[in-house]
PDB file of C-alpha atoms and ligand atoms in Angstrom:
ATOM      1  CA  MET A 170       0.005  -0.122  -0.084  1.00  0.00           C
ATOM      2  CA  SER A 171       1.293   3.467  -1.172  1.00  0.00           C
ATOM      3  CA  HIS A 172       1.702   5.901   1.712  1.00  0.00           C
ATOM      4  CA  ASN A 173       1.703   8.698  -0.718  1.00  0.00           C
ATOM      5  CA  VAL A 174      -1.141  11.180  -0.087  1.00  0.00           C
ATOM      6  CA  ASN A 175      -3.890  11.473  -2.566  1.00  0.00           C
ATOM      7  CA  LEU A 176      -5.242  15.079  -2.452  1.00  0.00           C
ATOM      8  CA  ALA A 177      -8.194  16.344  -4.319  1.00  0.00           C
ATOM      9  CA  ILE A 178      -8.498  20.054  -4.674  1.00  0.00           C
ATOM     10  CA  ILE A 179     -12.228  20.755  -5.840  1.00  0.00           C
ATOM     11  CA  TYR A 180     -13.071  24.318  -6.244  1.00  0.00           C
ATOM     12  CA  TYR A 181     -15.153  26.813  -8.210  1.00  0.00           C
ATOM     13  CA  SER A 182     -13.973  30.136  -9.523  1.00  0.00           C
ATOM     14  CA  SER A 183     -15.693  32.798 -11.954  1.00  0.00           C
ATOM     15  CA  THR A 184     -12.754  35.150 -12.406  1.00  0.00           C
ATOM     16  CA  GLY A 185      -9.598  33.155 -11.642  1.00  0.00           C
ATOM     17  CA  THR A 186      -8.824  33.948  -7.911  1.00  0.00           C
ATOM     18  CA  GLY A 187      -9.805  30.405  -6.857  1.00  0.00           C
ATOM     19  CA  THR A 188      -7.884  28.807  -9.803  1.00  0.00           C
ATOM     20  CA  ALA A 189      -4.749  30.752  -8.778  1.00  0.00           C
ATOM     21  CA  ILE A 190      -4.911  29.670  -5.133  1.00  0.00           C
ATOM     22  CA  ALA A 191      -5.845  25.993  -6.119  1.00  0.00           C
ATOM     23  CA  THR A 192      -2.770  25.956  -8.616  1.00  0.00           C
ATOM     24  CA  GLU A 193      -0.483  27.250  -5.715  1.00  0.00           C
ATOM     25  CA  MET A 194      -1.728  24.657  -3.404  1.00  0.00           C
ATOM     26  CA  ALA A 195      -1.325  21.635  -5.868  1.00  0.00           C
ATOM     27  CA  HIS A 196       2.394  22.833  -6.527  1.00  0.00           C
ATOM     28  CA  ALA A 197       3.010  22.682  -2.720  1.00  0.00           C
ATOM     29  CA  ALA A 198       1.252  19.379  -2.427  1.00  0.00           C
ATOM     30  CA  GLU A 199       3.179  17.779  -5.065  1.00  0.00           C
ATOM     31  CA  ALA A 200       6.552  19.304  -3.697  1.00  0.00           C
ATOM     32  CA  ALA A 201       5.558  17.665  -0.416  1.00  0.00           C
ATOM     33  CA  GLY A 202       5.088  14.083  -2.172  1.00  0.00           C
ATOM     34  CA  ALA A 203       1.259  14.209  -2.667  1.00  0.00           C
ATOM     35  CA  GLU A 204      -0.593  12.998  -5.964  1.00  0.00           C
ATOM     36  CA  VAL A 205      -2.905  15.727  -6.777  1.00  0.00           C
ATOM     37  CA  ARG A 206      -6.157  16.013  -8.890  1.00  0.00           C
ATOM     38  CA  ILE A 207      -7.409  19.431  -9.523  1.00  0.00           C
ATOM     39  CA  ARG A 208     -11.188  19.659 -10.191  1.00  0.00           C
ATOM     40  CA  LYS A 209     -13.248  22.645 -11.028  1.00  0.00           C
ATOM     41  CA  ALA A 210     -16.858  22.376 -10.238  1.00  0.00           C
ATOM     42  CA  ALA A 211     -19.262  22.760 -13.397  1.00  0.00           C
ATOM     43  CA  GLU A 212     -20.463  26.134 -14.356  1.00  0.00           C
ATOM     44  CA  LEU A 213     -24.178  26.698 -13.656  1.00  0.00           C
ATOM     45  CA  ALA A 214     -24.683  30.267 -14.906  1.00  0.00           C
ATOM     46  CA  PRO A 215     -26.229  30.894 -18.149  1.00  0.00           C
ATOM     47  CA  GLN A 216     -23.905  31.987 -21.081  1.00  0.00           C
ATOM     48  CA  ALA A 217     -25.329  35.296 -21.089  1.00  0.00           C
ATOM     49  CA  ALA A 218     -24.212  36.093 -17.565  1.00  0.00           C
ATOM     50  CA  ILE A 219     -20.786  34.613 -18.295  1.00  0.00           C
ATOM     51  CA  ASP A 220     -20.349  36.842 -21.200  1.00  0.00           C
ATOM     52  CA  SER A 221     -21.585  39.933 -19.559  1.00  0.00           C
ATOM     53  CA  ASN A 222     -18.289  39.985 -17.565  1.00  0.00           C
ATOM     54  CA  PRO A 223     -15.196  39.637 -20.024  1.00  0.00           C
ATOM     55  CA  ILE A 224     -12.851  38.416 -17.134  1.00  0.00           C
ATOM     56  CA  TRP A 225     -15.370  35.601 -16.260  1.00  0.00           C
ATOM     57  CA  ALA A 226     -15.758  34.799 -19.996  1.00  0.00           C
ATOM     58  CA  ALA A 227     -11.966  34.496 -20.437  1.00  0.00           C
ATOM     59  CA  HIS A 228     -11.603  32.487 -17.232  1.00  0.00           C
ATOM     60  CA  HIS A 229     -14.296  30.144 -18.268  1.00  0.00           C
ATOM     61  CA  ALA A 230     -12.708  29.496 -21.549  1.00  0.00           C
ATOM     62  CA  ALA A 231      -9.223  29.297 -20.047  1.00  0.00           C
ATOM     63  CA  THR A 232     -10.392  26.758 -17.625  1.00  0.00           C
ATOM     64  CA  ALA A 233     -12.517  24.671 -20.069  1.00  0.00           C
ATOM     65  CA  ASP A 234     -10.129  21.724 -19.906  1.00  0.00           C
ATOM     66  CA  VAL A 235     -10.255  21.227 -16.152  1.00  0.00           C
ATOM     67  CA  PRO A 236     -12.129  18.173 -15.206  1.00  0.00           C
ATOM     68  CA  ALA A 237     -15.280  18.409 -13.194  1.00  0.00           C
ATOM     69  CA  PRO A 238     -15.296  16.773  -9.995  1.00  0.00           C
ATOM     70  CA  SER A 239     -16.801  13.384  -9.362  1.00  0.00           C
ATOM     71  CA  ALA A 240     -17.693  11.227  -6.421  1.00  0.00           C
ATOM     72  CA  ASP A 241     -14.766   8.955  -7.301  1.00  0.00           C
ATOM     73  CA  ASP A 242     -12.262  11.909  -6.759  1.00  0.00           C
ATOM     74  CA  LEU A 243     -13.422  11.980  -2.972  1.00  0.00           C
ATOM     75  CA  ILE A 244     -13.248   8.098  -2.689  1.00  0.00           C
ATOM     76  CA  TRP A 245      -9.773   8.262  -4.083  1.00  0.00           C
ATOM     77  CA  ALA A 246      -8.704  11.029  -1.906  1.00  0.00           C
ATOM     78  CA  ASP A 247      -7.020  10.805   1.535  1.00  0.00           C
ATOM     79  CA  ALA A 248      -7.330  14.676   1.779  1.00  0.00           C
ATOM     80  CA  VAL A 249      -9.827  17.111   0.058  1.00  0.00           C
ATOM     81  CA  ILE A 250      -9.267  20.913  -0.136  1.00  0.00           C
ATOM     82  CA  PHE A 251     -12.491  22.764  -1.298  1.00  0.00           C
ATOM     83  CA  GLY A 252     -12.358  26.288  -2.356  1.00  0.00           C
ATOM     84  CA  SER A 253     -15.033  28.789  -3.374  1.00  0.00           C
ATOM     85  CA  PRO A 254     -15.326  32.434  -3.687  1.00  0.00           C
ATOM     86  CA  THR A 255     -17.961  33.851  -1.394  1.00  0.00           C
ATOM     87  CA  ARG A 256     -21.411  34.616  -2.424  1.00  0.00           C
ATOM     88  CA  PHE A 257     -23.305  36.523   0.167  1.00  0.00           C
ATOM     89  CA  GLY A 258     -21.142  35.083   2.986  1.00  0.00           C
ATOM     90  CA  ASN A 259     -21.635  31.573   1.762  1.00  0.00           C
ATOM     91  CA  ILE A 260     -20.109  29.146  -0.754  1.00  0.00           C
ATOM     92  CA  THR A 261     -21.238  29.234  -4.613  1.00  0.00           C
ATOM     93  CA  ALA A 262     -23.969  27.267  -5.981  1.00  0.00           C
ATOM     94  CA  GLN A 263     -21.569  25.647  -8.240  1.00  0.00           C
ATOM     95  CA  LEU A 264     -19.569  24.104  -5.487  1.00  0.00           C
ATOM     96  CA  LYS A 265     -22.636  23.403  -3.422  1.00  0.00           C
ATOM     97  CA  GLN A 266     -24.242  21.670  -6.301  1.00  0.00           C
ATOM     98  CA  PHE A 267     -21.398  19.100  -6.584  1.00  0.00           C
ATOM     99  CA  ILE A 268     -21.609  18.603  -2.867  1.00  0.00           C
ATOM    100  CA  ASP A 269     -25.144  17.989  -3.130  1.00  0.00           C
ATOM    101  CA  THR A 270     -24.511  14.953  -5.566  1.00  0.00           C
ATOM    102  CA  LEU A 271     -22.577  13.050  -2.882  1.00  0.00           C
ATOM    103  CA  SER A 272     -25.504  11.465  -0.846  1.00  0.00           C
ATOM    104  CA  GLY A 273     -24.605   8.010  -2.273  1.00  0.00           C
ATOM    105  CA  PRO A 274     -20.909   8.037  -1.091  1.00  0.00           C
ATOM    106  CA  TRP A 275     -22.090   9.566   2.086  1.00  0.00           C
ATOM    107  CA  GLN A 276     -24.413   7.034   2.806  1.00  0.00           C
ATOM    108  CA  ALA A 277     -22.038   4.318   2.016  1.00  0.00           C
ATOM    109  CA  ASN A 278     -19.501   6.047   4.438  1.00  0.00           C
ATOM    110  CA  HIS A 279     -16.995   6.771   1.624  1.00  0.00           C
ATOM    111  CA  LEU A 280     -16.559  10.386   2.691  1.00  0.00           C
ATOM    112  CA  SER A 281     -15.478  10.012   6.343  1.00  0.00           C
ATOM    113  CA  ASP A 282     -12.131   9.831   8.007  1.00  0.00           C
ATOM    114  CA  LYS A 283     -10.364  11.968   5.439  1.00  0.00           C
ATOM    115  CA  VAL A 284      -8.679  15.181   6.115  1.00  0.00           C
ATOM    116  CA  TYR A 285     -10.532  18.238   4.638  1.00  0.00           C
ATOM    117  CA  SER A 286      -9.640  21.727   4.478  1.00  0.00           C
ATOM    118  CA  GLY A 287     -10.821  25.036   2.619  1.00  0.00           C
ATOM    119  CA  PHE A 288     -10.032  28.236   0.833  1.00  0.00           C
ATOM    120  CA  THR A 289     -11.974  31.126  -0.235  1.00  0.00           C
ATOM    121  CA  SER A 290     -11.986  34.710  -1.730  1.00  0.00           C
ATOM    122  CA  THR A 291     -14.148  37.866  -1.405  1.00  0.00           C
ATOM    123  CA  GLY A 292     -14.499  40.933  -3.346  1.00  0.00           C
ATOM    124  CA  THR A 293     -14.388  43.237  -0.289  1.00  0.00           C
ATOM    125  CA  ARG A 294     -12.025  43.442   2.789  1.00  0.00           C
ATOM    126  CA  HIS A 295     -14.449  41.861   5.106  1.00  0.00           C
ATOM    127  CA  GLY A 296     -17.099  40.386   3.151  1.00  0.00           C
ATOM    128  CA  GLY A 297     -17.203  36.653   4.363  1.00  0.00           C
ATOM    129  CA  HIS A 298     -13.885  35.305   4.571  1.00  0.00           C
ATOM    130  CA  GLU A 299     -14.533  33.351   7.698  1.00  0.00           C
ATOM    131  CA  THR A 300     -18.337  32.844   7.148  1.00  0.00           C
ATOM    132  CA  THR A 301     -17.727  31.386   3.875  1.00  0.00           C
ATOM    133  CA  LEU A 302     -15.366  28.784   5.238  1.00  0.00           C
ATOM    134  CA  LEU A 303     -17.430  27.876   8.314  1.00  0.00           C
ATOM    135  CA  ALA A 304     -20.317  27.386   5.939  1.00  0.00           C
ATOM    136  CA  LEU A 305     -18.197  25.075   4.015  1.00  0.00           C
ATOM    137  CA  TYR A 306     -16.958  23.225   6.917  1.00  0.00           C
ATOM    138  CA  ASN A 307     -20.664  22.473   8.165  1.00  0.00           C
ATOM    139  CA  SER A 308     -20.862  19.749   5.431  1.00  0.00           C
ATOM    140  CA  ILE A 309     -17.574  18.145   6.564  1.00  0.00           C
ATOM    141  CA  HIS A 310     -19.137  17.261   9.992  1.00  0.00           C
ATOM    142  CA  HIS A 311     -21.945  15.577   8.138  1.00  0.00           C
ATOM    143  CA  PHE A 312     -19.332  13.510   6.071  1.00  0.00           C
ATOM    144  CA  GLY A 313     -17.410  12.561   9.379  1.00  0.00           C
ATOM    145  CA  GLY A 314     -14.462  14.320   7.855  1.00  0.00           C
ATOM    146  CA  ILE A 315     -11.443  15.643   9.719  1.00  0.00           C
ATOM    147  CA  ILE A 316     -11.246  19.374   9.466  1.00  0.00           C
ATOM    148  CA  VAL A 317      -7.437  20.555   9.340  1.00  0.00           C
ATOM    149  CA  PRO A 318      -7.505  24.453   9.503  1.00  0.00           C
ATOM    150  CA  PRO A 319      -4.302  26.301   9.314  1.00  0.00           C
ATOM    151  CA  GLY A 320      -5.029  28.048  12.318  1.00  0.00           C
ATOM    152  CA  TYR A 321      -1.858  30.190  13.424  1.00  0.00           C
ATOM    153  CA  THR A 322       0.627  27.304  12.923  1.00  0.00           C
ATOM    154  CA  ASP A 323       3.050  29.342  10.820  1.00  0.00           C
ATOM    155  CA  PRO A 324       4.051  33.006  10.936  1.00  0.00           C
ATOM    156  CA  ILE A 325       2.160  33.620   7.675  1.00  0.00           C
ATOM    157  CA  LYS A 326      -1.095  33.180   9.391  1.00  0.00           C
ATOM    158  CA  TYR A 327      -0.419  36.221  11.349  1.00  0.00           C
ATOM    159  CA  VAL A 328       0.070  38.250   8.266  1.00  0.00           C
ATOM    160  CA  ASP A 329      -3.111  37.038   6.583  1.00  0.00           C
ATOM    161  CA  GLY A 330      -5.029  36.646   9.846  1.00  0.00           C
ATOM    162  CA  ASN A 331      -7.337  33.926   9.018  1.00  0.00           C
ATOM    163  CA  PRO A 332      -7.053  30.677  10.870  1.00  0.00           C
ATOM    164  CA  TYR A 333      -9.931  28.986   8.938  1.00  0.00           C
ATOM    165  CA  GLY A 334      -8.277  28.782   5.672  1.00  0.00           C
ATOM    166  CA  THR A 335      -6.574  30.686   2.974  1.00  0.00           C
ATOM    167  CA  SER A 336      -8.694  33.503   1.786  1.00  0.00           C
ATOM    168  CA  HIS A 337      -7.994  36.460  -0.679  1.00  0.00           C
ATOM    169  CA  HIS A 338      -9.399  39.765  -1.097  1.00  0.00           C
ATOM    170  CA  ALA A 339      -9.880  39.877  -4.813  1.00  0.00           C
ATOM    171  CA  VAL A 340     -10.006  43.544  -5.763  1.00  0.00           C
ATOM    172  CA  PHE A 341     -11.987  44.239  -8.757  1.00  0.00           C
ATOM    173  CA  GLY A 342      -9.654  45.746 -11.553  1.00  0.00           C
ATOM    174  CA  PRO A 343      -6.910  44.614 -13.926  1.00  0.00           C
ATOM    175  CA  ASP A 344      -5.328  42.395 -11.289  1.00  0.00           C
ATOM    176  CA  LEU A 345      -8.446  40.317 -10.616  1.00  0.00           C
ATOM    177  CA  GLY A 346      -7.734  36.624 -10.824  1.00  0.00           C
ATOM    178  CA  SER A 347      -4.197  37.042  -9.467  1.00  0.00           C
ATOM    179  CA  ILE A 348      -2.933  36.647  -5.912  1.00  0.00           C
ATOM    180  CA  ASP A 349      -0.357  38.291  -3.831  1.00  0.00           C
ATOM    181  CA  ASP A 350       2.700  36.677  -1.971  1.00  0.00           C
ATOM    182  CA  ASP A 351       0.839  36.701   1.229  1.00  0.00           C
ATOM    183  CA  THR A 352      -1.928  34.464  -0.408  1.00  0.00           C
ATOM    184  CA  ARG A 353       0.511  32.334  -2.202  1.00  0.00           C
ATOM    185  CA  ASN A 354       2.449  31.692   1.190  1.00  0.00           C
ATOM    186  CA  SER A 355      -0.657  31.134   3.011  1.00  0.00           C
ATOM    187  CA  ALA A 356      -1.923  28.566   0.266  1.00  0.00           C
ATOM    188  CA  ARG A 357       1.379  26.853   0.336  1.00  0.00           C
ATOM    189  CA  HIS A 358       1.512  26.429   4.144  1.00  0.00           C
ATOM    190  CA  GLN A 359      -2.118  25.093   4.254  1.00  0.00           C
ATOM    191  CA  ALA A 360      -1.364  22.609   1.558  1.00  0.00           C
ATOM    192  CA  GLU A 361       1.696  21.282   3.034  1.00  0.00           C
ATOM    193  CA  ARG A 362      -0.063  21.006   6.448  1.00  0.00           C
ATOM    194  CA  VAL A 363      -2.942  19.018   4.995  1.00  0.00           C
ATOM    195  CA  VAL A 364      -0.525  16.772   3.267  1.00  0.00           C
ATOM    196  CA  ARG A 365       1.559  16.266   6.252  1.00  0.00           C
ATOM    197  CA  ILE A 366      -1.459  15.297   8.575  1.00  0.00           C
ATOM    198  CA  ALA A 367      -3.162  13.115   5.985  1.00  0.00           C
ATOM    199  CA  GLY A 368       0.215  11.370   5.610  1.00  0.00           C
ATOM    200  CA  ALA A 369       0.402  10.730   9.298  1.00  0.00           C
ATOM    201  CA  LEU A 370      -3.014   9.419   9.444  1.00  0.00           C
ATOM    202  CA  LYS A 371      -2.541   7.365   6.413  1.00  0.00           C
ATOM    203  CA  ARG A 372       0.580   5.656   7.771  1.00  0.00           C
ATOM    204  CA  GLY A 373      -0.867   5.338  11.311  1.00  0.00           C
ATOM    205  CA  ASN A 374      -4.013   3.439   9.838  1.00  0.00           C
ATOM    206  CA  ALA A 375      -1.668   1.257   7.823  1.00  0.00           C
ATOM    207  CA  ALA A 376       0.745   0.339  10.687  1.00  0.00           C
TER     208      ALA A 376
HETATM  209  C1  FMN B 149     -23.471  36.953  -6.389  1.00  0.00           C
HETATM  210  C2  FMN B 149     -22.253  37.323  -5.893  1.00  0.00           C
HETATM  211  C3  FMN B 149     -22.292  37.651  -4.502  1.00  0.00           C
HETATM  212  C4  FMN B 149     -21.242  37.922  -3.798  1.00  0.00           C
HETATM  213  N1  FMN B 149     -21.041  38.110  -2.706  1.00  0.00           N
HETATM  214  C5  FMN B 149     -19.984  38.722  -2.024  1.00  0.00           C
HETATM  215  C6  FMN B 149     -20.022  39.006  -0.560  1.00  0.00           C
HETATM  216  O1  FMN B 149     -20.877  38.707   0.250  1.00  0.00           O
HETATM  217  N2  FMN B 149     -18.898  39.452   0.041  1.00  0.00           N
HETATM  218  C7  FMN B 149     -17.792  39.888  -0.822  1.00  0.00           C
HETATM  219  O2  FMN B 149     -16.788  40.550  -0.204  1.00  0.00           O
HETATM  220  N3  FMN B 149     -17.840  39.586  -2.109  1.00  0.00           N
HETATM  221  C8  FMN B 149     -18.879  39.010  -2.825  1.00  0.00           C
HETATM  222  N4  FMN B 149     -18.841  38.703  -4.057  1.00  0.00           N
HETATM  223  C9  FMN B 149     -17.608  38.818  -4.830  1.00  0.00           C
HETATM  224  C10 FMN B 149     -16.825  37.571  -5.050  1.00  0.00           C
HETATM  225  O3  FMN B 149     -16.774  36.806  -3.803  1.00  0.00           O
HETATM  226  C11 FMN B 149     -15.354  37.811  -5.856  1.00  0.00           C
HETATM  227  O4  FMN B 149     -15.793  38.188  -6.874  1.00  0.00           O
HETATM  228  C12 FMN B 149     -14.735  36.491  -5.839  1.00  0.00           C
HETATM  229  O5  FMN B 149     -14.130  36.326  -4.490  1.00  0.00           O
HETATM  230  C13 FMN B 149     -13.765  36.285  -6.930  1.00  0.00           C
HETATM  231  O6  FMN B 149     -13.342  34.997  -6.796  1.00  0.00           O
HETATM  232  P1  FMN B 149     -12.877  34.296  -8.238  1.00  0.00           P
HETATM  233  O7  FMN B 149     -12.163  35.246  -9.068  1.00  0.00           O
HETATM  234  O8  FMN B 149     -12.364  33.012  -7.855  1.00  0.00           O
HETATM  235  O9  FMN B 149     -14.325  34.133  -8.853  1.00  0.00           O
HETATM  236  C14 FMN B 149     -20.085  38.308  -4.639  1.00  0.00           C
HETATM  237  C15 FMN B 149     -19.929  38.011  -6.089  1.00  0.00           C
HETATM  238  C16 FMN B 149     -21.114  37.575  -6.639  1.00  0.00           C
HETATM  239  C17 FMN B 149     -21.185  37.399  -8.081  1.00  0.00           C
END
């Protein structure tokens, strides 16, 4: 049995911030020895809504080849990082729609005993960083998952200030969709921590 950690990063992003965080986390997790699957929840918005925002339309096209998540990705995973921009302080319908397809594997107890963590972004400074992550984590309790938040386990957490997960203030403008070094460092720390703890659990269960 391989003790390498299988990490699924399952997220949604309209304008690219979430994709940048997911990519940074994937690189960090791979460097830490994990096998990583990146999955982007399927778009639900009508094409007219997407086309009304050129940044959204460009990101939608640029990520067209990112596979959508499936229940198998969670069953395969030892650790799962979910990511969603905030929508009125909650997660997006797109990510929630995927989560709402999981009653089969949930009933079969295939979602429990894994490590889970989360990331988010907001359009305003205080517009829902913590509430979105806590809303996401509600479902993990129902899964019987093991939530591994970053807490203040690294000096970077005193910089970004969010112990619930990586979060980014995505300012509308020409840089929308990119993240700064603080968010990058936070994402890397969270991914490395998830891989390290999931690896310890996996090795412990195999012993
Ligand atoms: C319907 C809707 C609701 C939103 N609600 C909030 C909100 O409550 N607080 C906030 O700061 N930003 C809010 N935003 C802004 C998004 O969170 C922001 O655009 C997002 O974090 C960018 O992430 P992305 O580039 O990954 O799509 C909202 C955006 C939309 C479209």
